[in-house]
Amino acid sequence: MALRPIDNALPTITQERPKKQPKIVVSTQKQQPRTSSNDENQVPLEPTIDYISSDNLKPMSDPEAQIQSLVEDLDSKNWVKVCESLNDVRRFALYNSSLLLPILDKILLVVVKSMKNPRSALCKTSIMAASDIFNAFGDKLFDPFTFEAFDGLLLQLLLKASQDKKFVCEEAEKALGSMVGSMTPLPLLHKLRVSVSHTNLRIRAKAAVSLSKCVSKMQGIEEMEEFGMEKLIEVAADLVNDRLPEAREAARSIATSVYEAIIKDVEEVEEKMEVWHSFCHSKLTPINALSILKIVKP
């Protein structure tokens, strides 16, 4: 018997797969606001300082008038202005040193202050100014009115020569070289003798290098004896076992200079050895004498 279709049967439902909803990606990156060239809040660019060599410095156009405002300009709160004024100091030192001399003590104080500034450009410019001052005035820096200011300048140069910033360190070493080259060795030795005993080993080493160059400049045993042969060989003995190679090499140089002065008129090698041994043992402790005799032999 045939079956009749049932009218109330449930219709067949065809299930459709749900459509994927499009993903909405929200960017977490902040959009940078456009800044116009006239934005007042825009950080200004750091000024660029040119380091001018002494050979390229030109004379002042009106030195008699410009010297009147030099000290005031050096005291400016604008460090770029101070750099420019330090270059003016260099121009005066090179071309019109007689105008700079009456205010040299004040100039030295400003130079020292600028060396202490954390801005490397200002520091280096002041060191370059020190070099030109040494070359222009030399022994005048030993005069009573600049005596104390020179002490501060020397200490700062030794500090800067001991720095890790290479371009500042190199400039300070050049300035120390200008100092040694332009000043009489004997009074400078008395200044450097203090720094050679400094607790900072880097300062001690830089002072030792300058001192050894001073000794090398001395003309004969008479000049050394005026300072004190005993003092010189004691300095060498103190430095010969120093932690830094610079100081040890300076000790060798000082001891060699003393040796050459002592045996200058001695011809026989054996006699040279006897004179040198006798000198070392008479001026130093046995241990220190042995240290010196090891590095300097006839």
PDB file of C-alpha atoms in Angstrom, residues 12-211:
ATOM      1  CA  THR A  12      14.198  20.233   5.619  1.00  0.00           C
ATOM      2  CA  ILE A  13      16.509  23.055   6.761  1.00  0.00           C
ATOM      3  CA  THR A  14      19.810  23.553   5.009  1.00  0.00           C
ATOM      4  CA  GLN A  15      22.338  25.058   7.412  1.00  0.00           C
ATOM      5  CA  GLU A  16      24.591  27.763   5.952  1.00  0.00           C
ATOM      6  CA  ARG A  17      28.144  28.303   7.230  1.00  0.00           C
ATOM      7  CA  PRO A  18      28.446  31.620   9.066  1.00  0.00           C
ATOM      8  CA  LYS A  19      30.261  34.325   7.180  1.00  0.00           C
ATOM      9  CA  LYS A  20      33.537  35.465   8.650  1.00  0.00           C
ATOM     10  CA  GLN A  21      33.406  38.992   9.956  1.00  0.00           C
ATOM     11  CA  PRO A  22      36.251  41.197   8.747  1.00  0.00           C
ATOM     12  CA  LYS A  23      38.867  41.876  11.398  1.00  0.00           C
ATOM     13  CA  ILE A  24      39.262  45.455  12.451  1.00  0.00           C
ATOM     14  CA  VAL A  25      42.946  46.253  13.133  1.00  0.00           C
ATOM     15  CA  VAL A  26      43.467  49.114  15.525  1.00  0.00           C
ATOM     16  CA  SER A  27      46.868  50.694  15.172  1.00  0.00           C
ATOM     17  CA  THR A  28      48.588  51.321  18.504  1.00  0.00           C
ATOM     18  CA  GLN A  29      51.179  53.587  16.923  1.00  0.00           C
ATOM     19  CA  LYS A  30      50.630  57.207  17.760  1.00  0.00           C
ATOM     20  CA  GLN A  31      50.608  59.543  14.873  1.00  0.00           C
ATOM     21  CA  GLN A  32      53.275  62.180  15.141  1.00  0.00           C
ATOM     22  CA  PRO A  33      51.890  65.665  14.835  1.00  0.00           C
ATOM     23  CA  ARG A  34      53.223  67.661  11.981  1.00  0.00           C
ATOM     24  CA  THR A  35      55.557  70.371  13.100  1.00  0.00           C
ATOM     25  CA  SER A  36      55.995  73.451  11.075  1.00  0.00           C
ATOM     26  CA  SER A  37      59.308  75.225  10.765  1.00  0.00           C
ATOM     27  CA  ASN A  38      57.891  78.021  12.914  1.00  0.00           C
ATOM     28  CA  ASP A  39      56.884  75.780  15.826  1.00  0.00           C
ATOM     29  CA  GLU A  40      57.891  77.569  19.006  1.00  0.00           C
ATOM     30  CA  ASN A  41      58.181  74.299  20.931  1.00  0.00           C
ATOM     31  CA  GLN A  42      60.669  72.824  18.508  1.00  0.00           C
ATOM     32  CA  VAL A  43      64.071  72.110  20.130  1.00  0.00           C
ATOM     33  CA  PRO A  44      66.729  74.326  18.554  1.00  0.00           C
ATOM     34  CA  LEU A  45      69.769  72.764  16.970  1.00  0.00           C
ATOM     35  CA  GLU A  46      73.041  72.840  18.942  1.00  0.00           C
ATOM     36  CA  PRO A  47      75.366  75.560  17.636  1.00  0.00           C
ATOM     37  CA  THR A  48      78.431  74.339  15.789  1.00  0.00           C
ATOM     38  CA  ILE A  49      81.774  75.639  17.013  1.00  0.00           C
ATOM     39  CA  ASP A  50      84.709  75.867  14.629  1.00  0.00           C
ATOM     40  CA  TYR A  51      88.134  75.252  16.148  1.00  0.00           C
ATOM     41  CA  ILE A  52      90.411  77.765  14.482  1.00  0.00           C
ATOM     42  CA  SER A  53      94.135  77.072  14.439  1.00  0.00           C
ATOM     43  CA  SER A  54      96.480  79.845  15.549  1.00  0.00           C
ATOM     44  CA  ASP A  55      97.795  80.243  11.998  1.00  0.00           C
ATOM     45  CA  ASN A  56      94.302  81.034  10.718  1.00  0.00           C
ATOM     46  CA  LEU A  57      93.385  83.627  13.335  1.00  0.00           C
ATOM     47  CA  LYS A  58      93.232  87.162  11.974  1.00  0.00           C
ATOM     48  CA  PRO A  59      94.155  90.357  13.866  1.00  0.00           C
ATOM     49  CA  MET A  60      91.467  92.420  15.579  1.00  0.00           C
ATOM     50  CA  SER A  61      90.053  95.219  13.433  1.00  0.00           C
ATOM     51  CA  ASP A  62      90.123  97.805  16.245  1.00  0.00           C
ATOM     52  CA  PRO A  63      92.109  96.279  19.162  1.00  0.00           C
ATOM     53  CA  GLU A  64      92.200  99.419  21.346  1.00  0.00           C
ATOM     54  CA  ALA A  65      88.405  99.652  21.337  1.00  0.00           C
ATOM     55  CA  GLN A  66      87.693  95.914  21.460  1.00  0.00           C
ATOM     56  CA  ILE A  67      89.931  95.292  24.489  1.00  0.00           C
ATOM     57  CA  GLN A  68      87.574  97.479  26.560  1.00  0.00           C
ATOM     58  CA  SER A  69      84.706  94.973  26.408  1.00  0.00           C
ATOM     59  CA  LEU A  70      86.730  91.753  26.382  1.00  0.00           C
ATOM     60  CA  VAL A  71      86.401  90.893  30.085  1.00  0.00           C
ATOM     61  CA  GLU A  72      82.672  91.630  30.016  1.00  0.00           C
ATOM     62  CA  ASP A  73      82.191  89.466  26.917  1.00  0.00           C
ATOM     63  CA  LEU A  74      84.082  86.611  28.549  1.00  0.00           C
ATOM     64  CA  ASP A  75      81.667  86.786  31.488  1.00  0.00           C
ATOM     65  CA  SER A  76      78.634  86.309  29.236  1.00  0.00           C
ATOM     66  CA  LYS A  77      76.047  83.651  30.141  1.00  0.00           C
ATOM     67  CA  ASN A  78      75.885  82.683  26.471  1.00  0.00           C
ATOM     68  CA  TRP A  79      78.530  79.977  26.084  1.00  0.00           C
ATOM     69  CA  VAL A  80      78.804  80.557  22.322  1.00  0.00           C
ATOM     70  CA  LYS A  81      79.628  84.196  23.028  1.00  0.00           C
ATOM     71  CA  VAL A  82      82.294  83.072  25.515  1.00  0.00           C
ATOM     72  CA  CYS A  83      83.843  80.816  22.849  1.00  0.00           C
ATOM     73  CA  GLU A  84      84.010  83.731  20.435  1.00  0.00           C
ATOM     74  CA  SER A  85      85.562  85.918  23.137  1.00  0.00           C
ATOM     75  CA  LEU A  86      88.169  83.258  23.925  1.00  0.00           C
ATOM     76  CA  ASN A  87      89.154  83.324  20.263  1.00  0.00           C
ATOM     77  CA  ASP A  88      89.471  87.094  20.623  1.00  0.00           C
ATOM     78  CA  VAL A  89      91.818  86.470  23.564  1.00  0.00           C
ATOM     79  CA  ARG A  90      93.905  84.335  21.249  1.00  0.00           C
ATOM     80  CA  ARG A  91      93.978  87.127  18.643  1.00  0.00           C
ATOM     81  CA  PHE A  92      95.143  89.625  21.243  1.00  0.00           C
ATOM     82  CA  ALA A  93      97.815  87.193  22.443  1.00  0.00           C
ATOM     83  CA  LEU A  94      99.078  86.697  18.902  1.00  0.00           C
ATOM     84  CA  TYR A  95      98.921  90.264  17.576  1.00  0.00           C
ATOM     85  CA  ASN A  96      98.372  92.703  20.471  1.00  0.00           C
ATOM     86  CA  SER A  97      99.801  91.030  23.575  1.00  0.00           C
ATOM     87  CA  SER A  98     100.727  94.371  25.171  1.00  0.00           C
ATOM     88  CA  LEU A  99      97.023  95.257  25.382  1.00  0.00           C
ATOM     89  CA  LEU A 100      96.225  91.922  27.022  1.00  0.00           C
ATOM     90  CA  LEU A 101      99.016  92.037  29.607  1.00  0.00           C
ATOM     91  CA  PRO A 102      97.351  94.469  32.101  1.00  0.00           C
ATOM     92  CA  ILE A 103      94.306  92.181  32.413  1.00  0.00           C
ATOM     93  CA  LEU A 104      96.157  88.884  32.009  1.00  0.00           C
ATOM     94  CA  ASP A 105      95.352  87.715  35.557  1.00  0.00           C
ATOM     95  CA  LYS A 106      91.606  88.135  34.904  1.00  0.00           C
ATOM     96  CA  ILE A 107      91.937  86.414  31.534  1.00  0.00           C
ATOM     97  CA  LEU A 108      93.643  83.403  33.114  1.00  0.00           C
ATOM     98  CA  LEU A 109      90.833  83.058  35.664  1.00  0.00           C
ATOM     99  CA  VAL A 110      88.241  83.040  32.868  1.00  0.00           C
ATOM    100  CA  VAL A 111      90.263  80.473  30.912  1.00  0.00           C
ATOM    101  CA  VAL A 112      90.402  78.195  33.962  1.00  0.00           C
ATOM    102  CA  LYS A 113      86.663  78.643  34.560  1.00  0.00           C
ATOM    103  CA  SER A 114      85.915  77.719  30.943  1.00  0.00           C
ATOM    104  CA  MET A 115      88.064  74.590  31.204  1.00  0.00           C
ATOM    105  CA  LYS A 116      85.845  73.421  34.053  1.00  0.00           C
ATOM    106  CA  ASN A 117      82.717  73.851  31.922  1.00  0.00           C
ATOM    107  CA  PRO A 118      81.060  70.533  30.944  1.00  0.00           C
ATOM    108  CA  ARG A 119      80.647  71.718  27.344  1.00  0.00           C
ATOM    109  CA  SER A 120      83.488  70.135  25.421  1.00  0.00           C
ATOM    110  CA  ALA A 121      83.539  72.906  22.792  1.00  0.00           C
ATOM    111  CA  LEU A 122      84.018  75.601  25.413  1.00  0.00           C
ATOM    112  CA  CYS A 123      86.589  73.507  27.240  1.00  0.00           C
ATOM    113  CA  LYS A 124      88.659  72.847  24.119  1.00  0.00           C
ATOM    114  CA  THR A 125      88.543  76.486  22.995  1.00  0.00           C
ATOM    115  CA  SER A 126      89.838  77.596  26.399  1.00  0.00           C
ATOM    116  CA  ILE A 127      92.696  75.088  26.174  1.00  0.00           C
ATOM    117  CA  MET A 128      93.621  76.456  22.745  1.00  0.00           C
ATOM    118  CA  ALA A 129      93.612  79.927  24.295  1.00  0.00           C
ATOM    119  CA  ALA A 130      96.008  78.681  26.993  1.00  0.00           C
ATOM    120  CA  SER A 131      98.461  77.508  24.325  1.00  0.00           C
ATOM    121  CA  ASP A 132      98.509  80.909  22.651  1.00  0.00           C
ATOM    122  CA  ILE A 133      98.894  82.642  26.023  1.00  0.00           C
ATOM    123  CA  PHE A 134     101.924  80.467  26.851  1.00  0.00           C
ATOM    124  CA  ASN A 135     103.542  81.233  23.506  1.00  0.00           C
ATOM    125  CA  ALA A 136     102.865  84.959  23.828  1.00  0.00           C
ATOM    126  CA  PHE A 137     103.793  85.586  27.459  1.00  0.00           C
ATOM    127  CA  GLY A 138     106.087  82.733  28.572  1.00  0.00           C
ATOM    128  CA  ASP A 139     107.892  83.623  31.800  1.00  0.00           C
ATOM    129  CA  LYS A 140     105.601  86.604  32.455  1.00  0.00           C
ATOM    130  CA  LEU A 141     103.199  84.039  33.912  1.00  0.00           C
ATOM    131  CA  PHE A 142     105.642  83.674  36.825  1.00  0.00           C
ATOM    132  CA  ASP A 143     105.103  87.330  37.761  1.00  0.00           C
ATOM    133  CA  PRO A 144     103.424  87.926  41.155  1.00  0.00           C
ATOM    134  CA  PHE A 145     100.132  89.229  39.704  1.00  0.00           C
ATOM    135  CA  THR A 146      99.580  86.075  37.596  1.00  0.00           C
ATOM    136  CA  PHE A 147     101.385  83.597  39.859  1.00  0.00           C
ATOM    137  CA  GLU A 148      98.314  82.108  41.566  1.00  0.00           C
ATOM    138  CA  ALA A 149      96.187  82.136  38.421  1.00  0.00           C
ATOM    139  CA  PHE A 150      98.919  80.192  36.625  1.00  0.00           C
ATOM    140  CA  ASP A 151      98.838  77.527  39.361  1.00  0.00           C
ATOM    141  CA  GLY A 152      95.139  76.980  38.704  1.00  0.00           C
ATOM    142  CA  LEU A 153      95.716  76.887  34.959  1.00  0.00           C
ATOM    143  CA  LEU A 154      98.460  74.276  35.276  1.00  0.00           C
ATOM    144  CA  LEU A 155      96.291  72.022  37.438  1.00  0.00           C
ATOM    145  CA  GLN A 156      93.370  72.220  35.024  1.00  0.00           C
ATOM    146  CA  LEU A 157      95.580  71.377  32.053  1.00  0.00           C
ATOM    147  CA  LEU A 158      96.905  68.332  33.873  1.00  0.00           C
ATOM    148  CA  LEU A 159      93.331  67.297  34.687  1.00  0.00           C
ATOM    149  CA  LYS A 160      92.162  67.718  31.103  1.00  0.00           C
ATOM    150  CA  ALA A 161      95.199  65.859  29.769  1.00  0.00           C
ATOM    151  CA  SER A 162      94.123  62.976  32.020  1.00  0.00           C
ATOM    152  CA  GLN A 163      90.562  62.855  30.642  1.00  0.00           C
ATOM    153  CA  ASP A 164      88.975  60.091  28.595  1.00  0.00           C
ATOM    154  CA  LYS A 165      87.719  62.524  25.925  1.00  0.00           C
ATOM    155  CA  LYS A 166      90.428  62.092  23.341  1.00  0.00           C
ATOM    156  CA  PHE A 167      90.130  65.437  21.530  1.00  0.00           C
ATOM    157  CA  VAL A 168      90.186  67.360  24.837  1.00  0.00           C
ATOM    158  CA  CYS A 169      93.055  65.255  26.157  1.00  0.00           C
ATOM    159  CA  GLU A 170      95.146  65.771  23.010  1.00  0.00           C
ATOM    160  CA  GLU A 171      94.571  69.534  23.057  1.00  0.00           C
ATOM    161  CA  ALA A 172      95.599  69.727  26.714  1.00  0.00           C
ATOM    162  CA  GLU A 173      98.787  67.787  25.987  1.00  0.00           C
ATOM    163  CA  LYS A 174      99.589  70.275  23.196  1.00  0.00           C
ATOM    164  CA  ALA A 175      99.067  73.142  25.642  1.00  0.00           C
ATOM    165  CA  LEU A 176     101.392  71.523  28.186  1.00  0.00           C
ATOM    166  CA  GLY A 177     103.952  71.148  25.407  1.00  0.00           C
ATOM    167  CA  SER A 178     103.607  74.859  24.576  1.00  0.00           C
ATOM    168  CA  MET A 179     104.065  75.660  28.261  1.00  0.00           C
ATOM    169  CA  VAL A 180     107.303  73.674  28.524  1.00  0.00           C
ATOM    170  CA  GLY A 181     108.580  75.059  25.227  1.00  0.00           C
ATOM    171  CA  SER A 182     107.957  78.715  26.072  1.00  0.00           C
ATOM    172  CA  MET A 183     108.961  78.909  29.747  1.00  0.00           C
ATOM    173  CA  THR A 184     112.284  78.739  31.588  1.00  0.00           C
ATOM    174  CA  PRO A 185     112.764  75.203  32.971  1.00  0.00           C
ATOM    175  CA  LEU A 186     113.939  76.011  36.507  1.00  0.00           C
ATOM    176  CA  PRO A 187     110.885  77.918  37.868  1.00  0.00           C
ATOM    177  CA  LEU A 188     108.561  75.572  35.991  1.00  0.00           C
ATOM    178  CA  LEU A 189     110.232  72.572  37.615  1.00  0.00           C
ATOM    179  CA  HIS A 190     109.303  73.931  41.041  1.00  0.00           C
ATOM    180  CA  LYS A 191     105.672  74.128  39.906  1.00  0.00           C
ATOM    181  CA  LEU A 192     105.621  70.652  38.406  1.00  0.00           C
ATOM    182  CA  ARG A 193     107.434  69.093  41.355  1.00  0.00           C
ATOM    183  CA  VAL A 194     104.262  69.465  43.437  1.00  0.00           C
ATOM    184  CA  SER A 195     102.032  67.792  40.833  1.00  0.00           C
ATOM    185  CA  VAL A 196     104.415  64.866  40.381  1.00  0.00           C
ATOM    186  CA  SER A 197     103.431  63.822  43.908  1.00  0.00           C
ATOM    187  CA  HIS A 198      99.681  64.115  43.204  1.00  0.00           C
ATOM    188  CA  THR A 199      97.451  61.319  44.520  1.00  0.00           C
ATOM    189  CA  ASN A 200      95.715  60.996  41.141  1.00  0.00           C
ATOM    190  CA  LEU A 201      97.969  58.670  39.160  1.00  0.00           C
ATOM    191  CA  ARG A 202      96.968  60.150  35.772  1.00  0.00           C
ATOM    192  CA  ILE A 203      97.738  63.704  36.874  1.00  0.00           C
ATOM    193  CA  ARG A 204     100.992  62.436  38.338  1.00  0.00           C
ATOM    194  CA  ALA A 205     101.940  60.819  35.030  1.00  0.00           C
ATOM    195  CA  LYS A 206     101.140  63.913  32.933  1.00  0.00           C
ATOM    196  CA  ALA A 207     103.112  66.109  35.330  1.00  0.00           C
ATOM    197  CA  ALA A 208     106.014  63.662  35.149  1.00  0.00           C
ATOM    198  CA  VAL A 209     106.074  63.866  31.350  1.00  0.00           C
ATOM    199  CA  SER A 210     106.205  67.689  31.438  1.00  0.00           C
ATOM    200  CA  LEU A 211     108.851  67.625  34.151  1.00  0.00           C
TER     201      LEU A 211
END
